[in-house]
Coordinates of C-alpha atoms and ligand atoms in Angstrom, one line a residue:
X168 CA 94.8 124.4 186.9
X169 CA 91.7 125.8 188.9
X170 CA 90.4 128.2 185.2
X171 CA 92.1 127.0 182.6
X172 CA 91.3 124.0 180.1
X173 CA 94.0 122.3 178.8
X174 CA 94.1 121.3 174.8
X175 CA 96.7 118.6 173.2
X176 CA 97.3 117.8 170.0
X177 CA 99.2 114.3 169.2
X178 CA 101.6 114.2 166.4
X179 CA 103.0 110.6 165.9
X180 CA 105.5 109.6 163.4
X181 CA 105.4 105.3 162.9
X182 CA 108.0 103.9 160.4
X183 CA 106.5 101.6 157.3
X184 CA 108.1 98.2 157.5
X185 CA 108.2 98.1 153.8
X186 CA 111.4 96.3 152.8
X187 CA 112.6 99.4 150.8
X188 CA 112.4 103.3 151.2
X189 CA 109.7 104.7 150.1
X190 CA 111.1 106.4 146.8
X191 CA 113.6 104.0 145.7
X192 CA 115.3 100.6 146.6
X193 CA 118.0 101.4 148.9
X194 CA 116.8 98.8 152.2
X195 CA 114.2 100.1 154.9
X196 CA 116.4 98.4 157.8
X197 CA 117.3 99.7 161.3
X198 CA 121.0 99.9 162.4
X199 CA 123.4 98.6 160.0
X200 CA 126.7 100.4 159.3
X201 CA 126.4 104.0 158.7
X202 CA 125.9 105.1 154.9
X203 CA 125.5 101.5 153.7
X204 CA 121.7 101.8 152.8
X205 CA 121.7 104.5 150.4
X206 CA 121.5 105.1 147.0
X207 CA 121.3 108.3 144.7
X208 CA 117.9 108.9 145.6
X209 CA 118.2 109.0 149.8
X210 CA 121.5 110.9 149.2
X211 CA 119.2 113.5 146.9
X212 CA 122.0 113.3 144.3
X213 CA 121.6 115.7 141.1
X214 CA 119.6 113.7 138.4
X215 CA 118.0 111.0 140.9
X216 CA 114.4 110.8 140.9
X217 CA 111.9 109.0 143.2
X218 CA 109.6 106.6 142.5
X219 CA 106.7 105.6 144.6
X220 CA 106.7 102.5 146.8
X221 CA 103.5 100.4 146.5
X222 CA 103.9 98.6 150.1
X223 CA 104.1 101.9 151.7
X224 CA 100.7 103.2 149.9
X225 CA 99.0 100.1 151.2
X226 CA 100.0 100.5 154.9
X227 CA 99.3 103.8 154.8
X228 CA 96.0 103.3 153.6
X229 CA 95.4 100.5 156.4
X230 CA 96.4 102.8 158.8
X231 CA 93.8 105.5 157.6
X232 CA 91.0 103.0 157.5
X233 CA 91.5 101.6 160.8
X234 CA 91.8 105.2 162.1
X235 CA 88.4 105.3 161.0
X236 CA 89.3 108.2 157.9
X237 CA 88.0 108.8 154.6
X238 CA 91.0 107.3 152.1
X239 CA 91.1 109.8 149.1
X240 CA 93.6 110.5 146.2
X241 CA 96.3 112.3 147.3
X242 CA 99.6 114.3 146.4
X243 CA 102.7 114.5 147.4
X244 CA 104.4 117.8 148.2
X245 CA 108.0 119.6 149.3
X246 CA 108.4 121.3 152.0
X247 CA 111.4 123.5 151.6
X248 CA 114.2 123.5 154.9
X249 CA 117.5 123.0 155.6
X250 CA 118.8 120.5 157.9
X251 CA 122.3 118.4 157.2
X252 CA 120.5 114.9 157.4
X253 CA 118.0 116.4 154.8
X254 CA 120.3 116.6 151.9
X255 CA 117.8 117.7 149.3
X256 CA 116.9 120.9 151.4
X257 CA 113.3 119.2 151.1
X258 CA 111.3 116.4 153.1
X259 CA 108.6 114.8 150.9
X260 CA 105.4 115.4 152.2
X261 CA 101.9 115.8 151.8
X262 CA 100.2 118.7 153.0
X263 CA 96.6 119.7 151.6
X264 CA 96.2 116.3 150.2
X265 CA 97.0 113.9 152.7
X266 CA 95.9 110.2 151.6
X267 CA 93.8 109.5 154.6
X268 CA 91.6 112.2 156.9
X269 CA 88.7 113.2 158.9
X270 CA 88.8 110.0 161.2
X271 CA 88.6 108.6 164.8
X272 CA 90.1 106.6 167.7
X273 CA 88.0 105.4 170.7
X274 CA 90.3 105.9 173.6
X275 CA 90.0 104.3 177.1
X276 CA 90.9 105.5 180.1
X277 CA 89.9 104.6 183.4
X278 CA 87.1 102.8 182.2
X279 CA 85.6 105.7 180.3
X280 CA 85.8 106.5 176.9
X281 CA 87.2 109.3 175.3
X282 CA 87.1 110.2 171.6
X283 CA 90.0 111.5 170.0
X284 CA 89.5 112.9 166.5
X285 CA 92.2 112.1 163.8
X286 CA 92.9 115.3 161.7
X287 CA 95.0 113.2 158.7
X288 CA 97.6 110.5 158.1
X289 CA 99.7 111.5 155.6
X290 CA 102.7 109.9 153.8
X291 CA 106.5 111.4 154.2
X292 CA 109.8 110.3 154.3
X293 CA 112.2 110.2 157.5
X294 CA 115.4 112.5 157.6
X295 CA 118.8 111.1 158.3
X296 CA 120.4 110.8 161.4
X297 CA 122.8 113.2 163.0
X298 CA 125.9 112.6 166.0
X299 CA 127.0 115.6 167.5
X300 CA 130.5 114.5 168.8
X301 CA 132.6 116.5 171.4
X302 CA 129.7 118.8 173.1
X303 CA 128.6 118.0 176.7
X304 CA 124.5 117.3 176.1
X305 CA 124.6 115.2 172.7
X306 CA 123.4 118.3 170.9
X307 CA 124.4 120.7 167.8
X308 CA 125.6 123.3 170.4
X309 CA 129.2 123.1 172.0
X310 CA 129.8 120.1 169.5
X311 CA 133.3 119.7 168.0
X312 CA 131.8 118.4 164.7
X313 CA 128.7 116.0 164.0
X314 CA 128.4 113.1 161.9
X315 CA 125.9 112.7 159.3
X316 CA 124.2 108.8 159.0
X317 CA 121.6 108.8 155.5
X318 CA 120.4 105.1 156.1
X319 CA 117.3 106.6 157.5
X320 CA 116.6 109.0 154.9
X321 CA 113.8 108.1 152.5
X322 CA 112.7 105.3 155.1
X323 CA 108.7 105.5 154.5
X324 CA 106.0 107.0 157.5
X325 CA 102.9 107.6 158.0
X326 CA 102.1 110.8 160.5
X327 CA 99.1 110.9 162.4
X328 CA 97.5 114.0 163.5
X329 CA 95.0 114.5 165.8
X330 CA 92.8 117.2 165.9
X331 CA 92.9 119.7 169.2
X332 CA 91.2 117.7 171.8
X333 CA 89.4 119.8 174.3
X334 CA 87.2 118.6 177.5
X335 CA 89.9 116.1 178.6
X336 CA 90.5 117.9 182.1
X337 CA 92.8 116.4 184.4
X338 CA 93.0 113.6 182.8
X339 CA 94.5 115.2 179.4
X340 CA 98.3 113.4 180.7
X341 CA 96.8 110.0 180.5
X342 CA 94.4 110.9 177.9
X343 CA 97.8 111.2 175.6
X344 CA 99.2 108.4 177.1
X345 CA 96.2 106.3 176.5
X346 CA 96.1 107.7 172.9
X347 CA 99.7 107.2 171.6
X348 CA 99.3 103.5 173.6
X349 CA 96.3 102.6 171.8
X350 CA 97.8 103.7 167.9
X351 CA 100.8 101.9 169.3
X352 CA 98.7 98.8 169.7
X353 CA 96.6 99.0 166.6
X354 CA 99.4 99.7 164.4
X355 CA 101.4 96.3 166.2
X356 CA 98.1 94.3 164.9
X357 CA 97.9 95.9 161.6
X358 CA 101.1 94.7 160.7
X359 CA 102.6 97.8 159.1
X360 CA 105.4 99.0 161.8
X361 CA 107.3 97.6 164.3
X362 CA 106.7 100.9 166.2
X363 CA 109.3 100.3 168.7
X364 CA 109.6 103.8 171.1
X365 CA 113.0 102.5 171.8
X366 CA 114.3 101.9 168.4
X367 CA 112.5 105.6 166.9
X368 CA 110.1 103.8 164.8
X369 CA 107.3 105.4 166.5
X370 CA 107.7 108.6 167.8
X371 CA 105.4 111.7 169.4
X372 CA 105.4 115.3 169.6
X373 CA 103.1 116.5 172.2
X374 CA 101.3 120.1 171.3
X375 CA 99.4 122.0 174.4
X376 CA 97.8 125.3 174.9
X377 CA 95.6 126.4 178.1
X378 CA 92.7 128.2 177.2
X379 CA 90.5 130.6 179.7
X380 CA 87.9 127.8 181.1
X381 CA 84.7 128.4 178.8
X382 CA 86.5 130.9 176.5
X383 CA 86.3 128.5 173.4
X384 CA 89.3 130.4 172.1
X385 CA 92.7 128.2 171.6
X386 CA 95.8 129.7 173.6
X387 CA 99.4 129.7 171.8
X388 CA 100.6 126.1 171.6
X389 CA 104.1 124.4 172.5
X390 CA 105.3 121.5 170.4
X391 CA 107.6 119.0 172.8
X392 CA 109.5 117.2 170.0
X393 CA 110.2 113.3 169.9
X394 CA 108.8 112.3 173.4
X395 CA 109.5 108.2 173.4
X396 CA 107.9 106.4 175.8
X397 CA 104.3 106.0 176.6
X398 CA 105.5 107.1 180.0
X399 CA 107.5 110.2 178.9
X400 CA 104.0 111.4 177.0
X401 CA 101.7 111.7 180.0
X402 CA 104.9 113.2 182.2
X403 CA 105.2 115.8 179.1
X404 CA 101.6 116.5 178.8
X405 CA 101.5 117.2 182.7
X406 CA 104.4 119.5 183.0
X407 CA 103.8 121.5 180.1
X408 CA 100.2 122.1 181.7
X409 CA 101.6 123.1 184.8
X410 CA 104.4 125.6 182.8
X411 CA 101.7 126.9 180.9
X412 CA 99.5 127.9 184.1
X413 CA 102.0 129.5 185.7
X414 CA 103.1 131.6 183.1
X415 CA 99.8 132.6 182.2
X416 CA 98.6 133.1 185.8
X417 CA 101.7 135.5 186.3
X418 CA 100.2 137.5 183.4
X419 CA 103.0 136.6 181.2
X420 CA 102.8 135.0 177.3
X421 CA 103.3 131.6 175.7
X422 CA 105.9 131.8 173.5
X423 CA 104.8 129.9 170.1
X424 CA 107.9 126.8 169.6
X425 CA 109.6 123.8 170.1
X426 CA 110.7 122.0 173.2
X427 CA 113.1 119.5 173.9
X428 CA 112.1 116.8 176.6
X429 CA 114.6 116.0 179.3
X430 CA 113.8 112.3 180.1
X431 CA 116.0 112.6 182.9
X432 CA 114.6 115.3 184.9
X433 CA 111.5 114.9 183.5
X434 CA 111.1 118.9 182.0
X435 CA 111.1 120.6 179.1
X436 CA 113.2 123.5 177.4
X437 CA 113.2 125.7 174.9
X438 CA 113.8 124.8 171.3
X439 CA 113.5 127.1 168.5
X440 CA 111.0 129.4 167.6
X441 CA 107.5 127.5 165.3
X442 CA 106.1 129.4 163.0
X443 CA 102.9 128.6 161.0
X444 CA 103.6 126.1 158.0
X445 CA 103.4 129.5 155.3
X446 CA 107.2 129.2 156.4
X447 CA 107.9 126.2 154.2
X448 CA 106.8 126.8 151.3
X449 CA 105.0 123.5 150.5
X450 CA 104.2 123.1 146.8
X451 CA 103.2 119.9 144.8
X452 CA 106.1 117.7 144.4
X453 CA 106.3 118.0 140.5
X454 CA 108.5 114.7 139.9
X455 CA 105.4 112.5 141.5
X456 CA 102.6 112.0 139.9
X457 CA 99.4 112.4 142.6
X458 CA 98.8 108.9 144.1
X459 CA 94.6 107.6 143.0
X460 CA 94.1 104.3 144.6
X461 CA 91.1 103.1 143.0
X462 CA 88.0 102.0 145.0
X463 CA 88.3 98.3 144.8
X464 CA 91.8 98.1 145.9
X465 CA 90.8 100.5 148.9
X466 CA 88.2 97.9 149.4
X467 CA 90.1 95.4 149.5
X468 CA 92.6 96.1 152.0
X469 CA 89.8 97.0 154.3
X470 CA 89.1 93.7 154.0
X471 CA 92.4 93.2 155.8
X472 CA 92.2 94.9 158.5
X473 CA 92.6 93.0 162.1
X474 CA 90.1 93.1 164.7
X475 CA 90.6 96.4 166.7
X476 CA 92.7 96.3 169.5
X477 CA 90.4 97.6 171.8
X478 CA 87.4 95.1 171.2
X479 CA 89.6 92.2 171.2
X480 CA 90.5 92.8 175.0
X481 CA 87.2 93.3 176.0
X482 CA 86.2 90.0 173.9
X483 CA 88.8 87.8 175.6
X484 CA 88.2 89.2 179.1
X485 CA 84.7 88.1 178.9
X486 CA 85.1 85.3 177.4
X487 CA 87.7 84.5 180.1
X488 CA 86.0 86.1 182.8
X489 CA 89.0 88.0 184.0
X490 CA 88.4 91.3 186.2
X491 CA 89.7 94.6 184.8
X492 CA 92.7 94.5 187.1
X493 CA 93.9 90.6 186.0
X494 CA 93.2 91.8 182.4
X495 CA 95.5 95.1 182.7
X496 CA 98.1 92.4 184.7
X497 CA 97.4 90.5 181.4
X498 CA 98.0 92.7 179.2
X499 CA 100.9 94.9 180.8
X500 CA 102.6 91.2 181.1
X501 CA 102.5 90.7 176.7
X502 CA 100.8 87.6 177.5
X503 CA 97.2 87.7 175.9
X504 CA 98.4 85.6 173.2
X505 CA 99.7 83.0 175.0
X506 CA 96.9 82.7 177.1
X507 CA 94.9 82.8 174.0
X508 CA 96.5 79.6 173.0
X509 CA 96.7 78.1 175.7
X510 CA 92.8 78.3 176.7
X511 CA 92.4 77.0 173.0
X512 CA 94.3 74.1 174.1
X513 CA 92.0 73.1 176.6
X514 CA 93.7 75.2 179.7
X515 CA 91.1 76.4 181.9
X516 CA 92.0 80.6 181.3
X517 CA 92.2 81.0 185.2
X518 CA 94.8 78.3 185.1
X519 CA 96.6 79.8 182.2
X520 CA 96.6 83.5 183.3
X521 CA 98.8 82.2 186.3
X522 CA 101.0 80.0 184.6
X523 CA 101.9 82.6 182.4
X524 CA 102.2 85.5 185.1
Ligands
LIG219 P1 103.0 121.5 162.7 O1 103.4 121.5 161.2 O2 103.2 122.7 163.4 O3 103.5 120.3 163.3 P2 100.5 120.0 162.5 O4 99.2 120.5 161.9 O5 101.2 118.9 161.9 O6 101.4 121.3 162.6 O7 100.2 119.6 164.0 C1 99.7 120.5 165.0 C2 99.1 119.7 166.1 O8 98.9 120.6 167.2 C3 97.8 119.1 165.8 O9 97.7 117.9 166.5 C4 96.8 120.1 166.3 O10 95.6 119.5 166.6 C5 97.5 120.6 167.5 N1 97.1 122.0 167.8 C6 96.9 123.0 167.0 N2 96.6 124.2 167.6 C7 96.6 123.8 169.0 C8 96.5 124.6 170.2 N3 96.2 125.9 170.2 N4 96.6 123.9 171.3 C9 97.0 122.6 171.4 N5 97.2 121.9 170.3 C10 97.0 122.5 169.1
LIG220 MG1 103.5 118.3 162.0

């Protein structure tokens, strides 16, 4: 890597757990039969028309104000592809006017801090679900035929998207991992997703360029689609960076697209060629009126928001007087709440750290 500076960008998708989709009633609930949480609107029949879910605007706006962003009016827009689990040839989006931008989130790794800088959150709805059925690897290619699930479609989330972050180093695989850990964590407290990898409520794309050490000019990115595990982010990050170099110190060229990550062999492949968004047409989504929270109720829900993730460990561990390697045992175990009630009981938080290991 001896030359080049490596630059990510995090994309990550988290699922509202609003009880309904976020422009009509059909249920907002993993699993279920296929096709049994639908209606007109999620199956974008002729005549059906969307209306706005209020839960989803509120979580969305928690999100943004715990991600440190300015909350602002905002507008919903189409942007025009085709894809079968898509069946109004449009995802609802925002694009210029995302409802939440600008913002922050303190990262930590290795006991330093690193600042990642949140470009927007904006609102969209989730595409349905497609089975490829017949072909060896699961995908469109060599398939018989594929089967088309719409209970996802229309289910509400937020997307979160940092800005390029530069000056990570080495450390840019864990500084990704660190980063989708953290949102993971401070979207768990806030209430608003269950942002299970496992289940594809939260997932990440990982974007990375090299640039020419000191250049200060960005080199062609590569988007690895839906990476789902914290581990699978910082394994990603490090063998695109490695790909990249040796490409580029062969003389050849990045090739601007997608990627597919192999969780199994722990590479990437090629995907299909990303163009910039000019490509899809986004224009304001004229059956949606633009979405104005008003001040006080912006206010208000800051007013809700949990301690951050972050402070809270470093509260408990010195109010417990743990060491940084019992609190990561700690914390890596899911037991910081039960120790948390169990010191409250009386337990000495020595005592309860080794019960509950
Ligand atoms: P897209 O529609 O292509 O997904 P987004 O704006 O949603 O575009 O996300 C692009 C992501 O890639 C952002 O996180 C951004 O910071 C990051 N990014 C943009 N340019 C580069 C680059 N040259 N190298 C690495 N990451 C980049
Ligand atoms: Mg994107």
């Amino acid at each position: 890597m001896e030359g080049w500076e490596t630059v990510i960008g995090l994309e990550v998708h988290a699922e509202l757990a609003t009880a309904t989709k976020l422009f009509s009633g059909a249920r907002n609930e993993f699993g279920g039969d296929p096709n049994t949480h639908i209606d007109p609107v999620s199956l974008g029949l002729p005549g059906s028309l969307p209306v706005l879910n209020e839960k989803a605007v509120e979580l969305a706006i928690r999100v943004g104000l715990a991600l440190n962003c300015r909350v602002q009016p905002s507008e919903f827009a189409r942007k025009n592809y085709f894809y079968p689990d898509m069946p109004k040839n449009f995802q609802t989006s925002q694009y210029d006017e995302p409802i939440a931008f600008d913002g922050y989130m303190d990262v930590e790794v290795d006991g330093e801090t690193f600042r990642v800088e949140i470009e927007r959150a904006h609102m969209e709805e989730d595409t349905g679900k497609s089975t490829h059925v017949g072909g060896a690897t699961g995908r469109i290619h060599g398939a018989d035929y594929s089967l088309v699930d719409y209970n996802r479609a229309g289910i509400p989330l937020i997307e979160i998207v940092t800005r390029p972050i530069l000056g990570a180093g080495e450390k840019a695989p864990a500084v990704a991992r660190a980063y989708v850990q953290q949102l993971r964590d401070l979207i768990v407290a806030l209430g608003v997703s269950e942002a299970r990898m496992d289940q594809g409520n939260l997932r990440a794309d990982v974007n990375l360029s090299l640039s020419p050490k000191g250049s200060g000019v960005l080199g062609t990115r590569t988007e690895t689609k839906n990476v789902n595990s914290f581990r699978s982010v910082e394994r990603a990050v490090r063998f695109e960076m490695q790909r990249h170099a040796a490409i580029l110190d062969a003389g050849g060229a990045i090739f601007q697209e997608t990627r597919h990550w192999h969780e199994d062999t722990g590479i990437t492949t090629s995907g299909r060629p990303k163009s910039d968004a000019d490509d899809y047409r986004y224009f304001p989504e004229p059956d949606l009126v633009p979405v104005a929270p008003s001040r006080e109720w912006v206010e208000e829900l800051r007013g809700t928001l949990p301690e951050n993730p972050v402070e809270r460990r470093a509260r408990l561990q010195e109010a417990w007087g743990f060491t940084d390697l019992e609190m990561r045992d700690v914390v890596a175990a899911g037991v910081v709440e039960a120790i948390e009630e169990t010191v409250a009981e009386g337990a000495a938080p020595q005592a309860a750290r080794k019960w509950w290991l």
